[in-house]
Coordinates of C-alpha atoms in Angstrom, one line a residue:
M955 CA 10.6 40.7 14.8
S956 CA 7.3 41.8 12.5
N957 CA 3.8 40.9 13.2
P958 CA 4.9 39.2 17.2
T959 CA 2.4 37.0 18.3
V960 CA 2.1 34.7 21.0
V961 CA 4.2 31.9 20.4
G962 CA 6.6 35.3 19.0
Q963 CA 6.5 37.0 22.7
I964 CA 6.9 33.3 24.7
F965 CA 10.8 33.5 22.5
D966 CA 11.1 36.9 23.6
K967 CA 11.4 35.7 27.0
I968 CA 14.2 33.5 26.5
E969 CA 17.8 34.3 27.1
P970 CA 19.4 35.9 24.6
V971 CA 22.0 33.5 24.0
T972 CA 19.7 30.3 24.0
A973 CA 17.6 32.7 21.3
S974 CA 20.4 33.3 19.5
G975 CA 21.2 29.5 19.4
L976 CA 17.2 28.3 18.5
H977 CA 17.7 31.3 15.5
G978 CA 20.9 29.4 13.9
F979 CA 18.7 26.7 14.5
F980 CA 15.7 27.6 12.2
Q981 CA 17.9 29.3 10.2
L982 CA 19.6 25.8 9.7
L983 CA 16.1 24.4 8.5
D984 CA 15.6 26.9 6.5
N985 CA 19.0 26.7 4.4
Q986 CA 19.2 22.8 4.5
P987 CA 15.4 21.6 3.7
I988 CA 16.4 17.8 4.2
V989 CA 17.3 18.8 7.3
F990 CA 13.8 19.7 8.0
I991 CA 12.3 17.0 6.6
L992 CA 14.4 14.2 8.3
L993 CA 13.7 15.6 11.6
S994 CA 9.9 16.2 11.2
L995 CA 10.1 12.0 10.1
A996 CA 11.9 11.1 12.9
L997 CA 10.2 13.4 15.6
G998 CA 7.2 12.9 14.5
T999 CA 7.4 9.2 14.0
Y1000 CA 8.0 8.8 17.8
I1001 CA 5.3 10.9 18.7
G1002 CA 2.9 9.3 16.5
N1003 CA 4.0 6.6 18.0
R1004 CA 3.4 7.1 21.9
S1005 CA 0.1 6.4 22.5
I1006 CA -2.2 7.7 25.4
K1007 CA -5.1 5.0 26.8
N1008 CA -4.2 2.9 23.1
I1009 CA -4.9 6.4 21.2
S1010 CA -2.3 7.2 19.5
L1011 CA -1.6 9.7 15.8
G1012 CA 0.3 7.3 13.7
S1013 CA 3.5 8.1 12.2
T1014 CA 1.7 10.6 9.5
A1015 CA -0.3 12.6 11.8
G1016 CA 2.8 13.3 14.5
T1017 CA 5.0 13.7 11.3
L1018 CA 2.8 16.8 9.9
L1019 CA 2.0 17.7 13.5
V1020 CA 6.3 18.4 13.9
G1021 CA 6.5 20.0 10.9
V1022 CA 3.6 22.9 11.4
V1023 CA 4.7 23.5 14.5
L1024 CA 8.7 23.7 13.5
S1025 CA 7.3 25.9 10.9
M1026 CA 5.1 28.3 12.6
I1027 CA 8.0 29.2 15.1
A1028 CA 10.2 30.2 12.7
Q1029 CA 8.0 32.3 11.2
S1030 CA 6.1 33.8 14.6
A1031 CA 9.8 34.1 16.3
Y1032 CA 12.7 34.7 13.6
D1033 CA 10.3 36.0 10.5
I1034 CA 11.6 32.5 8.7
T1035 CA 9.6 31.0 6.2
Y1036 CA 10.1 27.7 5.2
A1037 CA 9.4 26.7 1.1
I1038 CA 10.2 23.2 0.0
P1039 CA 9.6 23.0 -3.7
G1040 CA 6.7 21.0 -4.3
V1041 CA 8.0 18.7 -7.0
L1042 CA 9.5 16.7 -4.3
S1043 CA 6.1 16.2 -2.1
T1044 CA 4.1 15.2 -5.0
F1045 CA 6.5 13.0 -6.1
M1046 CA 6.8 10.4 -2.9
L1047 CA 2.8 11.0 -2.9
L1048 CA 2.3 9.6 -6.4
L1049 CA 5.1 6.8 -5.1
F1050 CA 3.2 6.0 -2.2
M1051 CA -0.4 5.6 -4.3
Y1052 CA 2.0 3.6 -6.7
A1053 CA 2.6 1.2 -3.8
L1054 CA -0.8 1.1 -2.4
G1055 CA -1.8 0.2 -5.4
L1056 CA 0.7 -3.0 -6.0
K1057 CA -1.1 -4.5 -2.7
V1058 CA -4.4 -4.1 -3.7
G1059 CA -5.0 -4.7 -7.1
P1060 CA -6.6 -7.4 -7.5
Q1061 CA -9.1 -7.3 -5.0
F1062 CA -9.9 -3.6 -6.4
F1063 CA -12.1 -5.2 -8.9
A1064 CA -13.6 -7.4 -6.8
G1065 CA -14.3 -4.6 -4.5
L1066 CA -15.8 -2.9 -7.4
K1067 CA -17.7 -5.4 -8.2
K1068 CA -18.9 -6.2 -4.7
G1069 CA -19.7 -2.9 -3.6
G1070 CA -19.6 -0.5 -6.3
L1071 CA -23.1 1.4 -5.6
A1072 CA -22.6 1.5 -2.0
F1073 CA -19.1 3.0 -2.9
I1074 CA -20.6 5.7 -5.3
S1075 CA -23.3 6.2 -2.9
I1076 CA -20.8 7.3 0.4
G1077 CA -18.6 9.3 -1.9
V1078 CA -21.8 11.3 -2.6
I1079 CA -22.6 11.6 0.6
V1080 CA -19.6 12.7 2.4
W1081 CA -19.2 15.7 -0.7
S1082 CA -22.6 16.8 -0.3
L1083 CA -22.4 17.1 3.1
N1084 CA -19.4 18.6 2.9
W1085 CA -19.9 21.2 0.4
I1086 CA -23.6 22.0 2.5
I1087 CA -21.8 22.7 6.3
C1088 CA -19.1 24.7 4.4
F1089 CA -20.7 27.0 2.2
F1090 CA -23.5 27.7 4.6
G1091 CA -21.3 27.5 7.4
A1092 CA -19.6 30.4 5.8
K1093 CA -22.9 32.2 5.6
F1094 CA -23.9 32.0 8.9
A1095 CA -20.9 33.2 10.4
G1096 CA -21.0 36.6 7.7
L1097 CA -17.7 35.5 6.6
A1098 CA -16.3 37.4 3.9
P1099 CA -16.1 36.1 0.2
G1100 CA -13.5 33.5 -0.9
Y1101 CA -13.9 31.5 2.8
A1102 CA -16.3 29.2 1.8
T1103 CA -14.2 27.9 -1.5
G1104 CA -11.4 28.0 1.1
L1105 CA -13.2 26.0 3.6
I1106 CA -14.4 23.3 1.1
S1107 CA -10.8 23.3 -0.3
G1108 CA -8.7 22.5 2.8
S1109 CA -11.3 20.8 5.0
Y1110 CA -11.5 18.4 1.8
T1111 CA -7.6 18.5 1.6
I1112 CA -8.2 19.2 -2.2
T1113 CA -5.7 22.2 -3.0
A1114 CA -6.5 22.4 -6.7
I1115 CA -10.4 23.4 -5.8
L1116 CA -8.5 26.7 -4.7
G1117 CA -7.2 27.1 -8.4
V1118 CA -11.2 26.6 -9.5
G1119 CA -12.1 29.0 -7.0
Q1120 CA -9.3 31.9 -8.6
G1121 CA -10.5 30.5 -12.2
A1122 CA -13.7 31.9 -11.3
L1123 CA -12.2 35.0 -10.2
S1124 CA -10.0 35.4 -13.0
S1125 CA -12.2 34.8 -15.9
G1126 CA -15.1 36.6 -15.0
A1127 CA -17.2 34.2 -13.6
Y1128 CA -17.2 35.8 -10.2
I1129 CA -17.6 39.3 -9.8
P1130 CA -16.7 40.6 -6.4
P1131 CA -18.8 43.0 -4.5
S1132 CA -17.8 46.9 -4.1
G1133 CA -15.2 47.6 -1.5
I1134 CA -13.0 44.1 -1.9
T1135 CA -10.5 43.1 -4.0
A1136 CA -10.3 39.6 -6.4
E1137 CA -6.9 39.8 -4.3
E1138 CA -8.3 39.8 -1.2
I1139 CA -10.6 37.4 -1.7
G1140 CA -7.5 35.2 -2.7
A1141 CA -6.4 35.9 0.3
N1142 CA -9.5 35.0 2.3
M1143 CA -9.5 31.7 0.5
A1144 CA -5.7 30.8 1.6
A1145 CA -6.4 31.6 5.4
A1146 CA -9.5 29.5 5.3
Y1147 CA -8.0 26.8 3.5
A1148 CA -4.6 27.0 5.7
V1149 CA -6.3 26.6 8.9
S1150 CA -8.8 23.9 7.9
Y1151 CA -6.2 21.8 6.4
V1152 CA -4.3 21.6 9.1
L1153 CA -7.4 20.8 11.6
S1154 CA -8.9 18.7 9.4
T1155 CA -5.8 16.7 8.1
V1156 CA -5.1 15.5 11.6
G1157 CA -9.2 15.4 12.6
I1158 CA -9.6 12.6 9.7
I1159 CA -6.6 10.7 10.6
L1160 CA -7.8 10.4 14.2
L1161 CA -11.2 10.2 13.2
I1162 CA -10.7 7.6 10.4
R1163 CA -8.0 5.3 12.5
Y1164 CA -10.8 5.0 14.9
L1165 CA -14.0 4.8 13.2
P1166 CA -14.7 1.0 13.6
K1167 CA -13.5 1.0 17.2
I1168 CA -16.1 4.5 17.8
F1169 CA -19.1 1.9 16.7
G1170 CA -18.1 -1.1 18.7
Y1171 CA -16.1 -3.1 15.9
N1172 CA -12.7 -4.6 16.2
S1173 CA -10.6 -3.3 13.3
V1174 CA -8.1 -6.0 13.5
E1175 CA -10.8 -8.9 13.4
E1176 CA -12.8 -7.2 10.9
A1177 CA -10.1 -6.5 8.4
K1178 CA -9.6 -10.4 8.5
A1179 CA -13.3 -11.0 7.9
A1180 CA -13.0 -8.6 4.9
E1181 CA -9.8 -9.8 3.8
A1182 CA -11.3 -13.3 3.2
D1183 CA -14.4 -11.7 1.8
Y1184 CA -12.9 -10.0 -0.7
N1185 CA -10.1 -13.1 -2.0
G1186 CA -13.6 -15.0 -3.1
G1187 CA -12.2 -17.3 0.0
A1188 CA -8.8 -17.6 -1.2
T1189 CA -5.7 -18.7 1.8
D1190 CA -2.8 -17.9 -0.2
P1191 CA -1.6 -14.2 -1.7
L1192 CA -2.7 -14.7 -5.0
P1193 CA 0.7 -14.5 -7.7
G1194 CA 2.7 -11.2 -7.8
A1195 CA 1.1 -9.8 -4.1
P1196 CA 3.3 -9.2 -0.7
Q1197 CA 4.3 -12.7 0.5
A1198 CA 3.3 -14.4 -2.3
L1199 CA 6.4 -16.7 -2.0
T1200 CA 7.1 -17.1 1.7
L1201 CA 7.3 -20.9 2.4
G1202 CA 4.9 -22.5 4.2
F1203 CA 4.6 -26.2 6.4
S1204 CA 5.0 -28.6 4.1
A1205 CA 4.6 -32.4 4.7
Y1206 CA 7.7 -32.6 2.2
D1207 CA 10.6 -32.8 3.3
L1208 CA 14.7 -33.2 2.3
R1209 CA 17.0 -36.1 3.8
A1210 CA 20.2 -37.2 2.8
F1211 CA 21.6 -41.4 2.5
Y1212 CA 24.4 -43.2 2.1
V1213 CA 23.5 -45.6 -0.9
T1214 CA 24.0 -49.3 -0.5
H1215 CA 21.4 -50.9 -2.1
K1216 CA 21.7 -53.0 -4.9
N1217 CA 18.8 -51.5 -6.9
I1218 CA 20.2 -48.3 -6.7
L1219 CA 23.6 -48.8 -7.2
G1220 CA 24.9 -48.2 -11.0
K1221 CA 22.4 -46.5 -12.2
S1222 CA 23.1 -42.9 -14.0
I1223 CA 20.9 -39.8 -12.0
S1224 CA 18.8 -39.5 -15.3
A1225 CA 17.3 -43.3 -14.9
L1226 CA 16.9 -43.2 -11.1
V1227 CA 14.6 -39.7 -11.7
K1228 CA 12.1 -42.1 -14.1
E1229 CA 12.3 -44.9 -11.6
Y1230 CA 11.5 -42.7 -9.1
P1231 CA 9.9 -39.6 -10.1
Q1232 CA 8.1 -39.0 -6.8
A1233 CA 11.8 -38.8 -5.0
P1234 CA 13.9 -37.0 -7.4
I1235 CA 17.8 -37.1 -6.9
L1236 CA 18.2 -33.7 -5.9
R1237 CA 22.5 -33.5 -5.1
L1238 CA 24.9 -36.2 -4.9
V1239 CA 27.9 -36.2 -2.5
R1240 CA 31.2 -38.0 -3.2
N1241 CA 34.4 -38.2 -1.2
G1242 CA 33.2 -34.9 0.6
A1243 CA 32.6 -32.9 -3.0
I1244 CA 29.5 -32.3 -4.8
V1245 CA 28.9 -33.9 -7.8
E1246 CA 27.4 -32.1 -10.5
L1247 CA 23.8 -33.5 -11.9
S1248 CA 24.1 -32.0 -15.2
D1249 CA 26.7 -34.7 -16.3
D1250 CA 23.9 -37.5 -15.3
P1251 CA 27.0 -39.3 -13.2
I1252 CA 26.6 -43.4 -12.0
V1253 CA 25.6 -43.6 -8.5
Q1254 CA 28.5 -45.6 -6.6
L1255 CA 28.4 -47.6 -3.6
N1256 CA 28.5 -45.0 -0.3
D1257 CA 28.2 -41.7 -2.3
I1258 CA 25.5 -39.7 -0.4
V1259 CA 22.1 -38.8 -2.2
T1260 CA 19.8 -36.3 -1.5
V1261 CA 16.3 -37.1 -2.1
R1262 CA 13.0 -34.5 -1.3
A1263 CA 9.6 -36.5 -0.7
N1264 CA 6.7 -36.9 1.5
I1265 CA 8.4 -37.8 4.7
H1266 CA 6.7 -40.5 6.1
D1267 CA 7.7 -42.4 2.9
L1268 CA 11.6 -41.7 3.6
I1269 CA 11.2 -42.5 7.1
F1270 CA 9.6 -45.8 6.5
V1271 CA 10.5 -46.6 2.8
D1272 CA 13.7 -45.2 1.4
N1273 CA 15.9 -46.1 4.5
E1274 CA 15.4 -49.5 3.2
L1275 CA 15.9 -48.8 0.0
I1276 CA 18.5 -46.7 -0.6
G1277 CA 20.8 -47.1 2.8
P1278 CA 21.6 -46.0 5.9
E1279 CA 20.6 -42.0 6.2
A1280 CA 23.7 -39.6 6.1
D1281 CA 23.7 -36.3 8.7
D1282 CA 26.1 -34.6 5.9
Q1283 CA 25.8 -30.8 6.0
L1284 CA 27.1 -30.4 2.5
A1285 CA 24.2 -33.2 1.3
R1286 CA 21.6 -31.5 2.9
N1287 CA 22.6 -27.9 2.9
V1288 CA 19.7 -27.5 0.2
P1289 CA 17.3 -24.1 0.1
I1290 CA 14.2 -24.6 -0.3
E1291 CA 11.8 -21.8 -2.4
V1292 CA 8.6 -21.0 -3.1
A1293 CA 7.9 -20.3 -6.9
D1294 CA 5.1 -19.0 -9.2
I1295 CA 5.0 -20.7 -12.9
H1296 CA 2.2 -20.1 -15.3
I1297 CA 1.4 -23.1 -17.3
G1298 CA 2.9 -22.7 -20.6
S1299 CA 2.8 -26.6 -22.0
H1300 CA -0.5 -27.8 -23.4
D1301 CA 0.6 -31.6 -22.9
I1302 CA 0.3 -30.2 -19.2
S1303 CA -2.5 -28.7 -19.4
G1304 CA -5.6 -31.2 -18.5
Q1305 CA -3.3 -33.5 -16.0
N1306 CA -4.0 -33.6 -12.6
I1307 CA -1.9 -32.6 -9.6
D1308 CA -1.3 -36.1 -9.0
D1309 CA -0.1 -36.8 -12.7
L1310 CA 2.9 -34.3 -12.2
S1311 CA 5.2 -36.7 -10.7
E1312 CA 4.7 -39.0 -13.4
S1313 CA 5.2 -36.2 -16.1
G1314 CA 8.9 -35.4 -15.0
I1315 CA 7.9 -33.0 -12.2
G1316 CA 9.3 -34.3 -8.8
G1317 CA 11.2 -33.0 -5.5
V1318 CA 8.4 -30.0 -5.1
T1319 CA 4.5 -29.9 -3.9
A1320 CA 2.0 -27.5 -5.0
Q1321 CA 1.1 -24.9 -2.7
A1322 CA -1.6 -23.3 -4.6
L1323 CA -3.2 -23.1 -8.0
F1324 CA -4.5 -19.9 -9.5
R1325 CA -7.0 -19.0 -12.7
A1326 CA -7.4 -16.2 -14.3
G1327 CA -6.7 -14.4 -10.7
N1328 CA -8.2 -16.6 -8.6
E1329 CA -7.5 -19.4 -6.0
I1330 CA -8.7 -22.8 -6.8
P1331 CA -9.5 -25.2 -4.2
L1332 CA -6.2 -27.6 -4.4
G1333 CA -6.4 -31.5 -4.3
P1334 CA -4.9 -34.6 -5.6
K1335 CA -7.6 -34.6 -8.6
T1336 CA -7.2 -30.8 -9.4
Q1337 CA -7.2 -30.8 -12.9
I1338 CA -4.7 -28.3 -14.7
S1339 CA -5.1 -26.0 -17.3
F1340 CA -3.2 -24.4 -19.7
G1341 CA -2.9 -20.4 -18.2
D1342 CA -2.9 -21.4 -15.0
V1343 CA -0.4 -20.2 -12.3
I1344 CA 0.7 -23.3 -9.6
R1345 CA 3.2 -22.6 -6.6
L1346 CA 5.5 -24.9 -6.1
A1347 CA 8.0 -25.5 -3.1
G1348 CA 11.2 -26.9 -3.5
P1349 CA 14.7 -26.5 -4.3
D1350 CA 16.2 -24.5 -6.7
V1351 CA 17.4 -27.2 -9.0
A1352 CA 14.0 -29.1 -9.1
L1353 CA 11.6 -25.7 -9.3
K1354 CA 14.0 -25.2 -12.4
M1355 CA 13.1 -28.3 -14.0
A1356 CA 9.2 -28.4 -13.1
G1357 CA 9.3 -24.8 -14.7
K1358 CA 10.6 -26.3 -18.0
R1359 CA 8.5 -29.1 -18.3
L1360 CA 5.6 -26.7 -17.6
G1361 CA 6.4 -24.7 -20.0
G1362 CA 7.0 -21.2 -17.6
R1363 CA 9.3 -19.1 -16.3
V1364 CA 10.2 -19.6 -12.8
I1365 CA 9.7 -16.9 -11.0
L1366 CA 11.5 -16.6 -7.7
P1367 CA 11.7 -14.5 -4.5
T1368 CA 13.5 -12.1 -4.9
M1369 CA 15.7 -8.5 -3.0
K1370 CA 16.0 -6.2 -6.4
S1371 CA 13.5 -3.6 -7.0
E1372 CA 11.5 -3.7 -10.1
I1373 CA 12.3 0.0 -11.5
I1374 CA 11.3 -0.1 -15.2
Y1375 CA 8.0 -1.7 -14.5
L1376 CA 7.4 0.9 -11.8
A1377 CA 8.7 3.7 -14.4
V1378 CA 6.6 3.3 -16.9
A1379 CA 3.7 2.3 -15.0
M1380 CA 3.7 5.7 -13.1
V1381 CA 4.3 7.9 -15.9
I1382 CA 1.0 6.2 -17.7
G1383 CA -0.7 6.9 -14.5
Y1384 CA 0.4 10.5 -14.4
L1385 CA -0.9 11.1 -17.8
V1386 CA -4.1 9.8 -17.5
G1387 CA -4.5 11.5 -14.1
I1388 CA -3.5 15.2 -16.1
I1389 CA -5.9 14.9 -18.7
T1390 CA -8.3 17.8 -18.8
V1391 CA -11.6 17.9 -20.0
K1392 CA -13.7 21.4 -19.7
I1393 CA -17.1 21.1 -19.0
S1394 CA -18.6 24.9 -19.4
G1395 CA -15.3 26.0 -18.5
I1396 CA -14.6 23.8 -15.4
P1397 CA -11.6 21.8 -15.8
F1398 CA -12.2 17.9 -15.0
A1399 CA -8.9 15.5 -14.6
L1400 CA -8.5 12.3 -12.3
G1401 CA -5.8 13.6 -10.3
T1402 CA -2.4 12.1 -10.6
S1403 CA -2.7 10.2 -7.7
A1404 CA -5.7 8.4 -8.5
G1405 CA -4.1 7.5 -11.7
C1406 CA -1.1 6.4 -9.9
I1407 CA -2.9 4.1 -7.8
L1408 CA -5.0 3.1 -10.6
A1409 CA -1.5 1.8 -12.6
G1410 CA -0.4 -0.1 -9.6
I1411 CA -3.6 -1.7 -9.2
A1412 CA -3.1 -2.5 -13.0
V1413 CA -0.3 -3.5 -12.6
S1414 CA -0.9 -6.2 -9.9
Y1415 CA -4.1 -7.6 -11.2
F1416 CA -2.2 -8.6 -14.6
R1417 CA 0.8 -10.1 -12.5
S1418 CA -1.9 -11.6 -10.5
R1419 CA -2.5 -13.5 -13.9
N1420 CA 0.8 -14.2 -15.3
P1421 CA 3.4 -13.6 -12.9
E1422 CA 6.3 -13.1 -15.6
F1423 CA 4.5 -10.1 -15.8
G1424 CA 7.2 -7.7 -14.4
G1425 CA 8.2 -10.6 -11.7
P1426 CA 8.0 -10.3 -7.8
I1427 CA 8.4 -7.6 -6.0
H1428 CA 9.9 -7.3 -3.1
E1429 CA 7.6 -6.9 0.1
G1430 CA 9.9 -4.6 2.0
A1431 CA 10.6 -2.4 -0.9
R1432 CA 7.0 -1.7 -1.6
S1433 CA 6.3 -1.4 2.1
F1434 CA 9.0 1.3 2.4
L1435 CA 7.5 3.2 -0.9
Q1436 CA 4.3 3.1 1.1
D1437 CA 5.3 4.3 3.8
F1438 CA 8.3 7.0 3.3
G1439 CA 6.6 8.3 0.5
L1440 CA 3.4 9.4 2.0
N1441 CA 5.4 10.7 5.5
V1442 CA 7.8 12.7 3.1
F1443 CA 4.8 14.0 1.5
V1444 CA 3.1 15.6 4.8
A1445 CA 6.7 16.7 6.0
V1446 CA 6.9 19.3 2.9
L1447 CA 3.1 20.1 3.1
A1448 CA 3.3 21.1 6.9
A1449 CA 6.8 23.1 6.1
N1450 CA 5.2 24.9 2.6
V1451 CA 1.6 25.6 4.8
G1452 CA 2.5 26.1 8.6
P1453 CA 3.0 29.8 8.2
K1454 CA -0.1 30.7 6.7
V1455 CA -1.8 29.5 9.5
I1456 CA -0.1 32.4 11.4
T1457 CA -2.0 35.2 9.0
A1458 CA -5.3 33.7 10.2
L1459 CA -4.7 34.2 13.7
H1460 CA -6.7 36.8 14.7
G1461 CA -10.2 37.8 16.0
D1462 CA -13.5 35.3 15.6
T1463 CA -12.3 34.6 12.0
L1464 CA -9.8 31.9 13.4
L1465 CA -12.6 30.8 15.7
W1466 CA -15.0 30.5 12.8
L1467 CA -12.8 28.7 10.6
A1468 CA -11.8 25.7 12.8
V1469 CA -15.5 25.1 13.7
I1470 CA -16.7 24.8 10.5
G1471 CA -13.5 23.4 9.0
I1472 CA -13.9 20.8 11.5
A1473 CA -17.1 20.5 11.3
G1474 CA -17.2 19.5 7.4
A1475 CA -13.6 17.1 7.4
L1476 CA -15.2 15.1 9.9
I1477 CA -19.6 14.8 10.0
P1478 CA -19.6 13.6 6.5
P1479 CA -17.5 10.6 6.9
L1480 CA -19.0 9.9 10.1
V1481 CA -22.3 9.7 9.0
A1482 CA -21.3 8.0 5.6
F1483 CA -19.4 5.5 7.8
W1484 CA -22.7 4.8 9.7
I1485 CA -24.8 4.5 6.9
G1486 CA -22.3 2.2 4.8
V1487 CA -22.4 -0.1 8.0
K1488 CA -26.4 0.2 8.6
F1489 CA -27.5 0.8 5.4
F1490 CA -25.2 -1.1 2.9
K1491 CA -24.6 -3.6 5.7
L1492 CA -20.5 -2.8 5.0
N1493 CA -17.9 -4.8 6.6
S1494 CA -16.8 -1.7 8.7
I1495 CA -13.7 -1.7 7.5
I1496 CA -14.6 -1.5 4.3
A1497 CA -16.9 1.3 5.2
D1498 CA -14.1 3.3 6.5
G1499 CA -12.0 2.7 3.2
A1500 CA -15.0 3.9 0.7
A1501 CA -15.3 7.1 3.7
T1502 CA -11.6 7.7 3.7
G1503 CA -11.9 7.7 -0.2
A1504 CA -14.7 10.1 -0.3
R1505 CA -12.9 12.7 1.7
N1506 CA -9.7 12.5 -0.2
S1507 CA -7.6 12.0 3.2
T1508 CA -4.4 9.6 2.1
P1509 CA -3.2 10.0 5.3
G1510 CA -6.6 8.6 6.7
L1511 CA -6.5 5.7 4.8
N1512 CA -3.0 4.8 6.1
A1513 CA -4.2 5.3 9.5
I1514 CA -6.9 2.8 9.4
M1515 CA -4.4 0.2 7.4
E1516 CA -1.8 0.7 10.6
E1517 CA -4.8 -0.1 13.1
S1518 CA -6.1 -2.7 10.9
K1519 CA -3.0 -4.3 10.3
S1520 CA -4.3 -4.6 6.7
S1521 CA -4.6 -3.0 3.7
V1522 CA -7.6 -4.3 3.0
A1523 CA -9.6 -0.7 3.5
A1524 CA -7.9 0.5 0.4
I1525 CA -9.9 -1.6 -1.9
P1526 CA -12.8 1.3 -2.2
Y1527 CA -10.5 3.9 -1.5
P1528 CA -10.0 4.6 -5.6
V1529 CA -13.8 4.5 -6.1
S1530 CA -15.1 6.9 -3.7
Y1531 CA -11.8 9.1 -4.0
A1532 CA -12.0 9.2 -8.4
L1533 CA -16.1 10.1 -7.9
T1534 CA -15.4 13.0 -5.2
T1535 CA -12.3 14.5 -6.6
V1536 CA -14.4 15.4 -9.6
L1537 CA -17.6 16.5 -7.3
A1538 CA -15.7 18.6 -5.1
L1539 CA -14.0 20.5 -8.3
I1540 CA -17.7 21.2 -9.3
G1541 CA -18.8 21.9 -5.9
G1542 CA -15.4 24.4 -5.0
Y1543 CA -16.5 26.1 -8.5
I1544 CA -20.4 26.5 -7.8
S1545 CA -19.3 27.8 -4.3
M1546 CA -17.3 30.9 -5.5
I1547 CA -20.3 32.0 -7.9
L1548 CA -22.1 32.0 -5.2
S1549 CA -20.3 33.7 -2.8

């Protein structure tokens, strides 16, 4: 056993048989990295969901801790170093970012318009304070060259800063002093990065999760207020958004009647639809069998017809008009659905909501109306315009009739996953993220994570204007991509970073790295949050999201979304994230030159 540590010494005292079994277990995790990932997810989620005095880590931080502990034990006790291909963690992170973008897309532009200056200011505050704490902290502690850059990279959780620092070394922009080699400086960067990365990742998750609570705000209530503010007063989810096609309360209902009234007998279905557009016949049952309405049958005595209209009218009018009510399951088992329809008919444009029934659109109720991605007040005299999106509730047959009349495709809830749009949008976002521009030899790029969240934002933004763009996204599938993608990313990261922590576990250096790294990670967003809520008068959840983006902490964002039971914190995240990614790379390069 090489380089025994305290952890290794503890395992030396375990009974040989037990130790042998444990060695086999950790060897299994090395041979089967999928088992390592799944075990980290399971144990991490379990631990993360446990709370002490209402304080919990959350699934992401729990997964990170379990993964780091497993990889550290494997390295120190059994000299096993886990190495899982980074492409897996990168891909999972990109899935998370895209899924998140789908959820917050329409609100992002409202957020940029409402708080762009505040978000940018928060980003600059977080970046500058982090740089000052890490660089001058390393100088004060007398740490060797390379540690400051590694601290900035780890406390900011931006691995690319290590690459920028290494680039300054290899290009000759920074020449090491006598007595230390470029390789040693690189090792210093890696050690500082590993220690500060792990500590700051866990610390920032906890800080961001409870920042509003620290300052006396109720996260859930604040998130509700922010959602109302950034939705522009909308009461319904925008087209294409999660839960957009969820059925709510309606004054309309389905009823079934035996046909006995002379005014109904002997008439065709099409004639009755024209005569009673406000209560169209949606199903006809004769002798225990459904009669196909497309054949336009003639209604006969004792047929059972199913209609959908205002329940008040059905109770007080139609029982006398049609006949006795029927408790027939076949007749009444007509599923009610919700659909978004893009108004594509100029004939409908200019009509009021009240005019729809007279236009042959019956059996449906208008739930909401959207114009240019914004919900507008809905009433009987609300005018419909070409290009609007109307949300209707009703049976499938009535919705299809309405879609044909309105000139748009009926977008219904689906359990299918929209793979084409996901793949194409992520490719575009990824390629935009890797575009690099060099200024004075320093490479600048948006980053693939920011590129993919912006791709998701773009798709959901255009879908809010026309739900035919990509169709609906099932919320269960979107939510799974978001949660699973981030936690797998963290599990792989833990496996690969954990062993590097051990190399820095010696002397006072470890203590300084821990103190400076934690300070650089936590003090800047704490200060920026306070400035956001006190100076810019931001909602606490919005200020928290901006500080999280400025800190480039995707796990932190997930933590505040879990705590607030809302995704509204993600609105300012891409703005401050994109800005500070660029600033952090510049700062990392400068820190290496000034070392």
